[in-house]
Amino acid sequence: MSAAGSLVVVAPVAAFVVLTSLLRPRHGDAVAPLRLAVVRAALLTGGYAVVTVELLGAVGALTAPAFALAWLLFLAATVTAARLRARRAAATAPVAARVPALIGATAGATPAPAGAPDPGPAPAPDRLPAAPAGPRARLAEFRRTAGRGERLLAGTVVGVVLVELLVALLAEPNNYDSQTYHLPKVEHWVAQGGLDFWPTAIHRQVTIPPGAEYLLLHLRLLTGGDVLHNLVQWAAGIGCLVAATRVVAQLGGGRRAQLLTAFLLATTPMVALQATSTQTDLVAAAWAACAGTLALDGLSRRAGWGDLLALGTATGLTALTKTSGLIAVGPLLVLWGIGQLRLAVRPPVAADPTVPDDGARAGHGPGGTVSAHGPRGEAVGVSGPTARPVAGVTRTVAGSLLVLLVAAAVVGPFLARVTVEFGHPLGPPRLRESIPMERHDPASVLVNALRIGHTAFDTPLAPLRTGSAEAIMSGSRAIGVDPQDRDITFGREVFPVPAWYPDEDRVAFPLAGSLALLGAVFALARPGRISPERAGALRAYASAIVVAAVLHTAMIKWQTWGNRLLLYALVAAVPLAGLWLDALFRRRPAPGRRSVAAALAVTVLATSALAGVLALSYGFPRRLVGAGSVFTTSEWDTRFLRRPHWAEEFRWAADAVRRDGARRIGLVQQNDNWEYPWWLLLRDADGRPPELVALQSVLPDRPPADPSTVDAIVCTGSRTACVKLVPAGWRVEYRDYVGYALPPDR
C-alpha cells in the first residue's frame, strides 16, 4: 500500500465519522439516536461509493487519482456541512433557550402560595439545555449501572469484534467464490477502467449483482492491492450489530435485551467467519437490516424527506448487493407503508391542557392536532384543527414512490447493463433457472422448507442429523415429491449434507436459529408478555420476518451453501430472540423452577459463546490456531487453504509465462475455476494488471479472443478443454489442475 493511498483511505472513514454527528436526529422522539445516525451515515457513504463507481465507470475513469479526488471532495463537503450546522446552532441556540422564559414572562408568573419556600432565581435565559451524553459519559454510566451479566455480554461482543478485526487484517482473501468471480470482477474493472461487460467463461463475473464488489473496488484502487479487502465484511458485521440492537430498542427492549441480541449475533459462527471474509452475504444482511430499522421508525412517526431517501438507499443497496435480501426488505417496506397509512388517517387527538401548545410533544402540533415530523423533526403538514386523511394518504403514496425511485436509481444502471446484454434484468436463463424455485406447488415448497431448515439447524449429533434427514426424504416421497428434484434443488447437489462444522460458506446456526424461531412464535402469540409497551409493533415485525422466511423457502432452491443465503433473514430475526430471552429473565418463576431456568439460560449463552470462540479459533478457511493459522501460514499458502495443492501449480505456470515475456495472455477456464491468482501472479513489477483475455465466452454478443492473437495461454480445470483451444504446434504443459501453452518459437 502506498503512503498516499493509505492517507486517502482514511478519508471515507473520516467522512463517515463526521456524518454520524451531522445526521444525528434532532427531534426528541428518535429511538437510539446515535445508532440511527450510524445507519444514516453508512447509507449515505455506501450510496456515494456506488454513485462514484457508476459515474466514473460511465466515462472510463476508474482510476486511483479519480477515486482519491472523489473521496477528498466528499470529506470536504461533510466537514463544511458540519461547520455550517455548528454555526447555525450557535447562532440560534440562545434564542431557543430564551423561548420558555419569554413564554412564561408573557403569560405572567403565578405568585407562590403563602409560606411556600422561595424557588430561587429563574434560570438564565441564555443557558443552553444539557447536551446529550457523549460516548465517554455513556460508557461511564454503563460501568456504574451494569450488572455482572451485562458486563460479560458486552465484553464478549467487544472481544469477538476485535479478534475478527485482527483476523481480517492478517489473513489474505481466500474465499472460494472470491477466487472465481468476486475479486476477478474487481480486477477486470481496474484493467479496463470502466464497467462494460467482458467476454468470460464465468457468467457470475457479470451477472451477479456487484454492490459489495463496488466497495472493494474503492479499496483496490486506493491501496493498489487486496490488503484491506476483508474489512468490508467486517464493517458490515458492525453494521448488523448496530441495526439489530436498534430494532430491539424500537420494539421496547431495554439494555439487557439489546446486549443479548448483540451477543447472540456476534457469536453466531456464520457471522463470525464471514466478518473476516470477502464473501458478500454479510454486506447484504447489513443493508437489509438498515432497511428494517428504518421501516420500524415508520410505525410511530411520519417519514420526512431524509427518512424516505435513506429507506430508498437501503433498499437499492440491498438489491445491488444480493437480490435475495429483498425477500426481507419487501415485507418490511409493506409494514412501513401500512404504518404510514395508519398515521395518515389517524383521527385528531384532543389538545392536552397540561402540554405546552408549542408542537413539541411527539405526534402533536399546535392546537393538539396530529402532526408529522419533517426531515429535522419539525412539525409539518398541519392545516387547521383537524387532520386531513386524504392528504396524508397522498403523501404516503408519493413517499412510497420516492423510496422505489431512489432504490431504482441505485440498482438501475447495473440492471440496465444486464438487460441490454441478456434481454432480461435478471440475467441469462442459466442464472434465472439455477437458483430460483421452478416448482411452487404446496408439496414442493414444504419439502424445500424442510430441507432448508434441516441444513440451517444441523448439529454435530449424527443420529439426530441422519434420522431427521431420512424422515424428510421419506415424507417427501410419500407426498409425491422427489427430495432430489432438480426443480427444487440447485445444480447437482444431493440432500442431505453435513453443515455443522465451522466453514464460512455452509456452517449451520442451530442455536441462534432456534432462539429466533421461539422468539417469533411468542412474539406472534403473546407479544404483550415480551414487550408490553410495543406489543403491536413487535407482532407486526415478527409477522414480516415470518413472511420473509416463507418467501425464501418458496423462492430459493435448497443447496449445499444455502445457510449463507439465509444470513440476511437470521440478522433480521435475532432481535426477536434477544427480546424473548430478556422476557424470560424478567419473569419470576416459582422457587422450584428458578434454578432450572437460570441453568438453561446460562447453558444457552455459554454454548453460544463457545460456538463463536471455536469458529474464530478453528474456523475455515481462516483460523487463529492449528494448521492454517493466520499467525503461522505464509501469504500465498493462506490464499490456497481451500485447495493447498493448487498453490504451487499456479506459481509453476505463471513463472513459465513470465520467463517467456508474454504480454497478452489467454485464459481457458470453466464456470467454477479460480481466476484471481492469475491477476496476482501475472501483474507487472510496478503493480499494473496484466492483459488477460478470455478464449471462451458465455456472453452471446461478446466473442472470445482469437487464440492466435495471444502470446501465451494459461488454463485451469479440464486439460481437454484447454488443448482444444491451443493453436496447432504450441507446446502444452499440464499438471493436475493448472496448465499453460506457449508458441513453438519460444
Coordinates of N, CA and C in Angstrom, one line a residue, residues 639-710:
R639 N -3.9 -18.0 0.9 CA -4.8 -17.8 -0.2 C -5.3 -19.2 -0.8
F640 N -4.5 -20.2 -0.6 CA -4.9 -21.5 -1.1 C -5.3 -22.6 -0.1
L641 N -5.7 -22.1 1.1 CA -6.1 -23.1 2.1 C -7.3 -23.9 1.7
R642 N -8.1 -23.4 0.8 CA -9.2 -24.2 0.3 C -8.7 -25.4 -0.6
R643 N -7.6 -25.1 -1.4 CA -7.0 -26.1 -2.3 C -5.5 -25.9 -2.2
P644 N -4.9 -26.5 -1.2 CA -3.5 -26.3 -1.0 C -2.6 -26.8 -2.2
H645 N -3.0 -27.9 -2.8 CA -2.2 -28.5 -3.9 C -2.2 -27.6 -5.1
W646 N -3.1 -26.6 -5.2 CA -3.1 -25.7 -6.4 C -2.0 -24.6 -6.3
A647 N -1.6 -24.3 -5.1 CA -0.7 -23.1 -4.9 C 0.6 -23.2 -5.8
E648 N 1.2 -24.3 -5.7 CA 2.5 -24.5 -6.5 C 2.2 -24.6 -8.0
E649 N 1.1 -25.2 -8.3 CA 0.8 -25.3 -9.8 C 0.6 -23.9 -10.4
F650 N -0.1 -23.0 -9.7 CA -0.3 -21.7 -10.3 C 1.0 -21.0 -10.4
R651 N 1.9 -21.1 -9.4 CA 3.2 -20.5 -9.5 C 4.0 -21.0 -10.6
W652 N 4.0 -22.3 -10.8 CA 4.8 -23.0 -11.8 C 4.4 -22.5 -13.2
A653 N 3.1 -22.4 -13.5 CA 2.6 -21.9 -14.8 C 2.9 -20.4 -15.0
A654 N 2.7 -19.6 -13.9 CA 2.9 -18.2 -14.1 C 4.4 -17.9 -14.3
D655 N 5.3 -18.6 -13.6 CA 6.7 -18.4 -13.8 C 7.1 -18.7 -15.2
A656 N 6.6 -19.8 -15.8 CA 6.9 -20.1 -17.1 C 6.5 -19.0 -18.1
V657 N 5.3 -18.5 -17.9 CA 4.7 -17.5 -18.8 C 5.5 -16.2 -18.7
R658 N 5.9 -15.8 -17.5 CA 6.6 -14.6 -17.2 C 8.0 -14.7 -17.8
R659 N 8.7 -15.9 -17.7 CA 10.0 -16.0 -18.3 C 10.0 -15.9 -19.8
D660 N 8.9 -16.3 -20.4 CA 8.7 -16.2 -21.8 C 8.5 -14.8 -22.3
G661 N 8.2 -13.9 -21.4 CA 8.0 -12.5 -21.8 C 6.6 -12.2 -22.4
A662 N 5.7 -13.1 -22.1 CA 4.3 -12.9 -22.7 C 3.6 -11.7 -22.1
R663 N 3.0 -10.9 -23.0 CA 2.2 -9.7 -22.5 C 0.7 -9.9 -22.6
R664 N 0.3 -10.4 -23.7 CA -1.2 -10.7 -23.9 C -1.4 -12.2 -23.7
I665 N -2.2 -12.5 -22.6 CA -2.3 -13.9 -22.2 C -3.7 -14.3 -22.2
G666 N -4.0 -15.5 -22.9 CA -5.3 -16.0 -23.0 C -5.7 -16.9 -21.8
L667 N -7.0 -16.9 -21.4 CA -7.5 -17.6 -20.3 C -8.4 -18.7 -20.8
V668 N -8.2 -20.0 -20.3 CA -9.1 -21.1 -20.6 C -9.5 -21.6 -19.2
Q669 N -10.8 -21.6 -19.0 CA -11.3 -22.0 -17.7 C -12.8 -22.4 -17.8
Q670 N -13.3 -23.0 -16.7 CA -14.7 -23.4 -16.7 C -15.4 -22.5 -15.6
N671 N -16.7 -22.7 -15.5 CA -17.5 -21.7 -14.7 C -17.2 -21.6 -13.3
D672 N -16.6 -22.6 -12.7 CA -16.3 -22.5 -11.2 C -14.8 -22.6 -11.0
N673 N -13.9 -22.2 -12.0 CA -12.5 -22.3 -11.8 C -12.0 -21.0 -11.1
W674 N -10.8 -21.0 -10.6 CA -10.1 -19.9 -9.9 C -9.4 -19.0 -11.0
E675 N -9.8 -17.8 -11.1 CA -9.1 -16.9 -12.0 C -8.2 -15.8 -11.2
Y676 N -8.6 -15.5 -10.0 CA -7.9 -14.4 -9.3 C -6.4 -14.6 -9.2
P677 N -5.9 -15.8 -8.9 CA -4.5 -16.0 -8.8 C -3.7 -15.5 -10.0
W678 N -4.3 -15.6 -11.2 CA -3.6 -15.1 -12.4 C -3.4 -13.6 -12.3
W679 N -4.3 -12.9 -11.8 CA -4.2 -11.4 -11.7 C -3.1 -11.0 -10.7
L680 N -2.9 -11.9 -9.7 CA -1.8 -11.6 -8.7 C -0.4 -11.9 -9.3
L681 N -0.4 -13.1 -9.9 CA 0.9 -13.6 -10.4 C 1.5 -13.0 -11.6
L682 N 0.6 -12.5 -12.5 CA 1.0 -12.0 -13.8 C 1.0 -10.5 -13.9
R683 N 0.8 -9.8 -12.8 CA 0.8 -8.3 -12.9 C 2.3 -7.9 -13.0
D684 N 2.5 -6.7 -13.5 CA 3.8 -6.1 -13.7 C 4.5 -5.8 -12.4
A685 N 5.8 -5.6 -12.4 CA 6.5 -5.3 -11.2 C 6.0 -4.1 -10.5
D686 N 5.5 -3.1 -11.3 CA 5.0 -1.9 -10.7 C 3.6 -2.0 -10.3
G687 N 3.0 -3.2 -10.4 CA 1.6 -3.4 -9.9 C 0.5 -3.2 -11.0
R688 N 0.9 -2.9 -12.2 CA -0.1 -2.8 -13.2 C -0.7 -4.1 -13.6
P689 N -2.0 -4.2 -13.8 CA -2.6 -5.5 -14.1 C -2.2 -6.0 -15.4
P690 N -2.2 -7.4 -15.6 CA -1.8 -8.0 -16.8 C -2.9 -7.9 -17.9
E691 N -2.6 -8.1 -19.1 CA -3.6 -8.1 -20.1 C -4.1 -9.6 -20.3
L692 N -5.2 -9.9 -19.6 CA -5.8 -11.2 -19.6 C -7.0 -11.2 -20.5
V693 N -7.1 -12.1 -21.4 CA -8.3 -12.1 -22.3 C -8.8 -13.5 -22.3
A694 N -10.1 -13.7 -22.3 CA -10.8 -15.0 -22.3 C -10.8 -15.6 -23.7
L695 N -10.5 -16.9 -23.8 CA -10.6 -17.6 -25.0 C -11.9 -18.4 -25.2
Q696 N -12.8 -18.2 -24.2 CA -14.2 -18.7 -24.2 C -15.1 -17.6 -23.7
S697 N -16.4 -17.6 -24.1 CA -17.3 -16.6 -23.6 C -18.7 -17.2 -23.6
V698 N -19.4 -16.9 -22.5 CA -20.8 -17.3 -22.4 C -21.7 -16.1 -22.7
L699 N -21.1 -15.0 -23.0 CA -21.9 -13.8 -23.4 C -22.1 -13.8 -24.9
P700 N -23.3 -14.0 -25.4 CA -23.5 -14.2 -26.9 C -23.0 -13.0 -27.7
D701 N -23.1 -11.8 -27.2 CA -22.7 -10.7 -28.1 C -21.2 -10.2 -27.8
R702 N -20.5 -11.0 -27.0 CA -19.1 -10.6 -26.7 C -18.2 -11.9 -27.0
P703 N -17.8 -11.9 -28.3 CA -17.0 -13.1 -28.7 C -15.6 -13.2 -27.9
P704 N -15.1 -14.4 -27.7 CA -13.8 -14.5 -27.1 C -12.7 -14.1 -28.0
A705 N -11.5 -13.9 -27.4 CA -10.3 -13.6 -28.2 C -9.9 -14.7 -29.1
D706 N -9.3 -14.4 -30.2 CA -8.7 -15.5 -31.1 C -7.4 -16.0 -30.4
P707 N -7.3 -17.3 -30.2 CA -6.0 -17.8 -29.6 C -4.8 -17.4 -30.4
S708 N -4.9 -17.2 -31.7 CA -3.7 -16.8 -32.4 C -3.2 -15.4 -32.1
T709 N -4.0 -14.6 -31.4 CA -3.6 -13.2 -31.1 C -3.0 -13.1 -29.7
V710 N -2.8 -14.2 -29.0 CA -2.2 -14.0 -27.6 C -0.8 -14.6 -27.7

